[in-house]
Tab-separated table of C-alpha atoms and ligand atoms in Angstrom:
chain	number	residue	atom	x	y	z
K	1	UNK	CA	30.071	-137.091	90.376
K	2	UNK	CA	30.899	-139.794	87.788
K	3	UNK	CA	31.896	-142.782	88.408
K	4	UNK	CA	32.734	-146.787	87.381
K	5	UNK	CA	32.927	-148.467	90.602
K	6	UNK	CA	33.590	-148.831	94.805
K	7	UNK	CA	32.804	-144.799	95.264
K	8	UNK	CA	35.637	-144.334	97.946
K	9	UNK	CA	36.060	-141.079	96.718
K	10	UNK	CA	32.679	-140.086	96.439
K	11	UNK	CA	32.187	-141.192	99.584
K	12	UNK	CA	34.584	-139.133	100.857
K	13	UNK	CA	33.813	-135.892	99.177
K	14	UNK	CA	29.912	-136.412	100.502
K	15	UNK	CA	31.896	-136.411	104.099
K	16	UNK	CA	33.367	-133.534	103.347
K	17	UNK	CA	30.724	-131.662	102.127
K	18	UNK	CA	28.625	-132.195	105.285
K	19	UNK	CA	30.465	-129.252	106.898
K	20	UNK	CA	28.621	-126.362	106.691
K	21	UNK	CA	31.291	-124.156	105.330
K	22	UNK	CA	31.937	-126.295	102.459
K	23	UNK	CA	31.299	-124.353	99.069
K	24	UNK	CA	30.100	-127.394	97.099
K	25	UNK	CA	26.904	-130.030	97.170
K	26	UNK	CA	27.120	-133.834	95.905
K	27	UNK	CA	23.801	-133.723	93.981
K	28	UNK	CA	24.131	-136.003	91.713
K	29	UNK	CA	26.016	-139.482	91.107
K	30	UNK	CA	25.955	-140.972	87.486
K	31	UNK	CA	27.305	-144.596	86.824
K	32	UNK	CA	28.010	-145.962	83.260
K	33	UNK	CA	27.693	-149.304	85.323
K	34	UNK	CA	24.642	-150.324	87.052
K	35	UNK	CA	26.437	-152.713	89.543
K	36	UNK	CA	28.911	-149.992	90.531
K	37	UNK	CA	29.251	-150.031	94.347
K	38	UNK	CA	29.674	-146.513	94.648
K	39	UNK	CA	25.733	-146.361	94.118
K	40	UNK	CA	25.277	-147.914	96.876
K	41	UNK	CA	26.867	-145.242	98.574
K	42	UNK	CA	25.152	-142.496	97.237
K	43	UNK	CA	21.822	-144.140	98.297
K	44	UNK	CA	22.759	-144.146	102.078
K	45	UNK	CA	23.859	-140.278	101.905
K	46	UNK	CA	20.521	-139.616	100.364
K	47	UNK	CA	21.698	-138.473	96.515
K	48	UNK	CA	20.220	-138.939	93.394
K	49	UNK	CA	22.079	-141.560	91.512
K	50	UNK	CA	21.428	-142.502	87.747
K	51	UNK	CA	22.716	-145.571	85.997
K	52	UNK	CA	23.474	-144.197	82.240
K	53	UNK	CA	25.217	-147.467	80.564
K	54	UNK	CA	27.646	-146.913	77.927
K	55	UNK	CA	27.107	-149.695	76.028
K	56	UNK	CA	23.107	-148.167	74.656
K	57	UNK	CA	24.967	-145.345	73.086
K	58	UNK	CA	26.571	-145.920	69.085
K	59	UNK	CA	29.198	-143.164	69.786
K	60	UNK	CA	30.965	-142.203	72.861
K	61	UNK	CA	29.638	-138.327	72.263
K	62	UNK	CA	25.931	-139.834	72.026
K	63	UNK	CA	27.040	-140.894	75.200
K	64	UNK	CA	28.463	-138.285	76.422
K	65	UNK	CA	25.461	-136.295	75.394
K	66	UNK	CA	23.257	-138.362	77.451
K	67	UNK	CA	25.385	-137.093	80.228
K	68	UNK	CA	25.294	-133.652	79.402
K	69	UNK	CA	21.202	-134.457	79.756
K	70	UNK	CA	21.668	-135.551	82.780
K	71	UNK	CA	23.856	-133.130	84.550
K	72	UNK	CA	21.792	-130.019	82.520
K	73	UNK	CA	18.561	-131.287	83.876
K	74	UNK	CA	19.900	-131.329	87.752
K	75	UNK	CA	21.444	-127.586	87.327
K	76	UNK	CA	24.681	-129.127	88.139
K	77	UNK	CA	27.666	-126.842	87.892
K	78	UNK	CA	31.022	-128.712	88.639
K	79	UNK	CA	31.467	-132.292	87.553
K	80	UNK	CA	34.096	-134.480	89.665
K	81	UNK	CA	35.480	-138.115	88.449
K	82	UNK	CA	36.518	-140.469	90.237
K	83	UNK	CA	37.075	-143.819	89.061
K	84	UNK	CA	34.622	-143.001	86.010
K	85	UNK	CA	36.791	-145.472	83.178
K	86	UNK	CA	35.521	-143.777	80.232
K	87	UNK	CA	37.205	-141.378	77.764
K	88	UNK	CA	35.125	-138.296	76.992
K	89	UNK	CA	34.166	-137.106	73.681
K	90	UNK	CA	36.517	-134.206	72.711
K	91	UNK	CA	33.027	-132.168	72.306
K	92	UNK	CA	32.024	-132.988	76.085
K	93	UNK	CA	35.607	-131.995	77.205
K	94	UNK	CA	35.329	-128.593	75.814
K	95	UNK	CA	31.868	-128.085	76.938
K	96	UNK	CA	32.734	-128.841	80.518
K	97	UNK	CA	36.078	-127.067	80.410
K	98	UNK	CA	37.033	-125.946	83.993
K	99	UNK	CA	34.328	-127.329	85.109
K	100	UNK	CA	35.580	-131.354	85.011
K	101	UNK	CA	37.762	-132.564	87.674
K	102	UNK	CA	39.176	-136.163	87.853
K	103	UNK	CA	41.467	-137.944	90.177
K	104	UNK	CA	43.865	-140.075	89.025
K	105	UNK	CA	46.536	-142.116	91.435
K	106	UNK	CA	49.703	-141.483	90.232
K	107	UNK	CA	51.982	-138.397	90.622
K	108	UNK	CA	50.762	-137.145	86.484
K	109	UNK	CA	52.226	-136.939	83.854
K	110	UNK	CA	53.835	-140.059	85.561
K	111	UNK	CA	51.969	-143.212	84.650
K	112	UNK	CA	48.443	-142.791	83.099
K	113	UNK	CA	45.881	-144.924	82.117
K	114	UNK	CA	45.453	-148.334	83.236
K	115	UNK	CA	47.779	-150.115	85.756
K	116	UNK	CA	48.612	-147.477	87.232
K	117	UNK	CA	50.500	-149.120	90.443
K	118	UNK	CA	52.406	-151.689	88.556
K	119	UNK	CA	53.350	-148.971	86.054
K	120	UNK	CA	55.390	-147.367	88.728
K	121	UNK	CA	56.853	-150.670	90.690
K	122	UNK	CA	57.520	-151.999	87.201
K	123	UNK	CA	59.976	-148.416	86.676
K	124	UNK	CA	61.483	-148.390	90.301
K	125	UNK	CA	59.930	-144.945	91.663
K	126	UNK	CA	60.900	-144.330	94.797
K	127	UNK	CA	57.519	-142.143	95.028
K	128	UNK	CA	54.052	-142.219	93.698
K	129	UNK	CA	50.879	-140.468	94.651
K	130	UNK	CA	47.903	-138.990	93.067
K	131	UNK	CA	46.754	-135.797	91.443
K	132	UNK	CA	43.775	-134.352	90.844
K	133	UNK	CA	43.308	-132.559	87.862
K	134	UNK	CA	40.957	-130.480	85.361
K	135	UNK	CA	40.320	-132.440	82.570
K	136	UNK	CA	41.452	-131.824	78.587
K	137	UNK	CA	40.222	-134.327	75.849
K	138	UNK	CA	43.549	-136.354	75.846
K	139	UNK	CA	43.730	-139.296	78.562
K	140	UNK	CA	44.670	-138.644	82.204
K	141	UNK	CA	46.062	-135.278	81.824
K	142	UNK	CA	45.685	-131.770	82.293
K	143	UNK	CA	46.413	-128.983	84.747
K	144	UNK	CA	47.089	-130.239	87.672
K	145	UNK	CA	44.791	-128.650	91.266
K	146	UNK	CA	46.644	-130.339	93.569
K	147	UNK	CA	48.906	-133.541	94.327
K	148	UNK	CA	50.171	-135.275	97.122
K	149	UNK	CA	53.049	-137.706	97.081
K	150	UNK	CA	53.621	-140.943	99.231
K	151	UNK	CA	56.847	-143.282	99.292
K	152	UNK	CA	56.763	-146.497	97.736
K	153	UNK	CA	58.098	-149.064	100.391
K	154	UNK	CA	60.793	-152.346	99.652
K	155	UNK	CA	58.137	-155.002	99.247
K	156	UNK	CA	54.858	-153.096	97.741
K	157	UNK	CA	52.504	-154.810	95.621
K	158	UNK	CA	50.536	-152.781	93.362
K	159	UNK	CA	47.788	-153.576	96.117
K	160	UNK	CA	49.328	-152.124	99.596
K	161	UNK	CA	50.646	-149.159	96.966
K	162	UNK	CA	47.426	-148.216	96.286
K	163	UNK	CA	45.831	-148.754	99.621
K	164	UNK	CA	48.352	-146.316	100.770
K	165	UNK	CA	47.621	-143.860	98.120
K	166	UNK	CA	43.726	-144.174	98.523
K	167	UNK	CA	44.432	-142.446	102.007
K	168	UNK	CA	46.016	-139.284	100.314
K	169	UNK	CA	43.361	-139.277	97.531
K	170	UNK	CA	40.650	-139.023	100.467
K	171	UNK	CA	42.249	-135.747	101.818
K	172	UNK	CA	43.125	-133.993	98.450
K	173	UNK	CA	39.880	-134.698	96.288
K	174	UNK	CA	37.976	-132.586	98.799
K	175	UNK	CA	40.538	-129.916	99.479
K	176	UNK	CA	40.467	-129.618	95.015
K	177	UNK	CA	37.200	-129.374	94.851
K	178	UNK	CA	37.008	-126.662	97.216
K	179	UNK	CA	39.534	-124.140	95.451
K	180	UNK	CA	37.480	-125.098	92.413
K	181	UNK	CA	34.330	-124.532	93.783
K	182	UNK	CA	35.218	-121.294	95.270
K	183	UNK	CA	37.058	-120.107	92.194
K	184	UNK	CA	40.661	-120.174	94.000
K	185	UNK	CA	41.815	-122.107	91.018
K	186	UNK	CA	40.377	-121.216	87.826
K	187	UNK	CA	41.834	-123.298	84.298
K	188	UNK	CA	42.889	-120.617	81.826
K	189	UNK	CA	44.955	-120.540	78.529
K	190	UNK	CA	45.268	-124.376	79.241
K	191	UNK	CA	46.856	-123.952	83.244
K	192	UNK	CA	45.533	-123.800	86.519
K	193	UNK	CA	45.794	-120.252	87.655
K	194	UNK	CA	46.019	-120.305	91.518
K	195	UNK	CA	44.388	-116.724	92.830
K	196	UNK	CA	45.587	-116.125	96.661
I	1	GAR	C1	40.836	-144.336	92.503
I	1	GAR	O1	42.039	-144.847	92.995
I	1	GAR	C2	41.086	-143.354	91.383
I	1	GAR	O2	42.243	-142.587	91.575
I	1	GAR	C3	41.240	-144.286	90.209
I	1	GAR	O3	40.249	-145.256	90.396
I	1	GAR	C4	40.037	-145.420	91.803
I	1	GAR	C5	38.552	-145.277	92.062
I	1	GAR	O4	38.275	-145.608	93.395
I	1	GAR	N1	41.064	-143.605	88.972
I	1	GAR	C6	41.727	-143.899	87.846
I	1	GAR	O5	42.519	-144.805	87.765
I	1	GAR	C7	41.387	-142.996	86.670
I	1	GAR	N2	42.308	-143.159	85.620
I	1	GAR	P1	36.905	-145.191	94.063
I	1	GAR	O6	35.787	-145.696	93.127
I	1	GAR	O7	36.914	-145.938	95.352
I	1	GAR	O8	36.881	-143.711	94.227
């Protein structure tokens, strides 16, 4: 998994991979920030954690490469994102294509990027939610693996908006990476191709 930050989601995909039916392992955590909390987290479950900052790298593909390192040397065969705030390289995007998963918490193509919860008070949704999706080179998009949707109440701040979307991304990041992992939803000629 990559990530930036708190690790709420890797936290709760290590949960859900502790059943012993699930088709996927968390084996490896990279950080592009060394004081991410979400290391933390993947030191009490156990898993290897790396801190790879951006900042040592004079291109983001040198960084991206340094990744690809990384994730070659551990064998690792699915890469999920969550929280990771960094744009790939178009050359690690298409190296890792179907492969690279990110969660994003809005209902896409509805608000990407950055403020992501005031983006959607500030238009008057009556809905928001989050997605999980494979990732293509161009920001917070891509076929979409699965979504789930959650009202937005008179009186929400960005804050209790994305508290209550947090809950949904803890159920539908692990139910994605499943169909993923066991092939259920494959990316093809650009779409997610569901197979029953
Ligand atoms: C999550 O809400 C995730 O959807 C969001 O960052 C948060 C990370 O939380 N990602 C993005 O905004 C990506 N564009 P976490 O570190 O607790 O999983």
């Amino acid at each position: 998994m990559l990530i930036s930050g708190r690790g709420s989601n890797l936290q709760s995909l290590i949960d859900a991979a502790k059943a012993p039916d699930y088709p996927a392992e968390i084996a490896l955590v990279i950080s592009n920030k060394e004081n991410a909390a979400g290391l933390c987290v993947a030191q009490n479950a156990g898993i290897p954690a790396r801190v790879i900052p951006h900042q040592n790298y004079e291109s983001r593909e040198a960084f991206d490469r340094a990744i690809d390192m990384a994730l070659r040397e551990a064998k690792i065969d699915l890469v999920a994102e969550a929280g990771f705030m960094r744009i790939h390289s178009e050359w690690f995007a298409k190296t890792w294509e179907g492969k690279l998963l990110n969660i994003h918490p809005s209902l896409l193509p509805l608000f990407p990027g950055i403020r992501v919860h005031q983006q959607a008070l500030d238009a008057g949704v009556k809905e928001s939610g989050c997605t999980v999706h494979f990732i293509v080179h161009e920001l917070d998009s891509g076929p979409t693996i699965a979504q789930a949707a959650v009202p937005v109440l008179p009186g929400d701040t960005a804050e209790t908006l994305a508290a209550r979307i947090l809950v949904e991304e803890h159920k539908i990041y692990p139910q994605a990476l499943k169909l993923v992992a066991e092939k259920k939803v494959v990316l093809k000629d650009g779409k997610s191709v569901f197979r029953t």
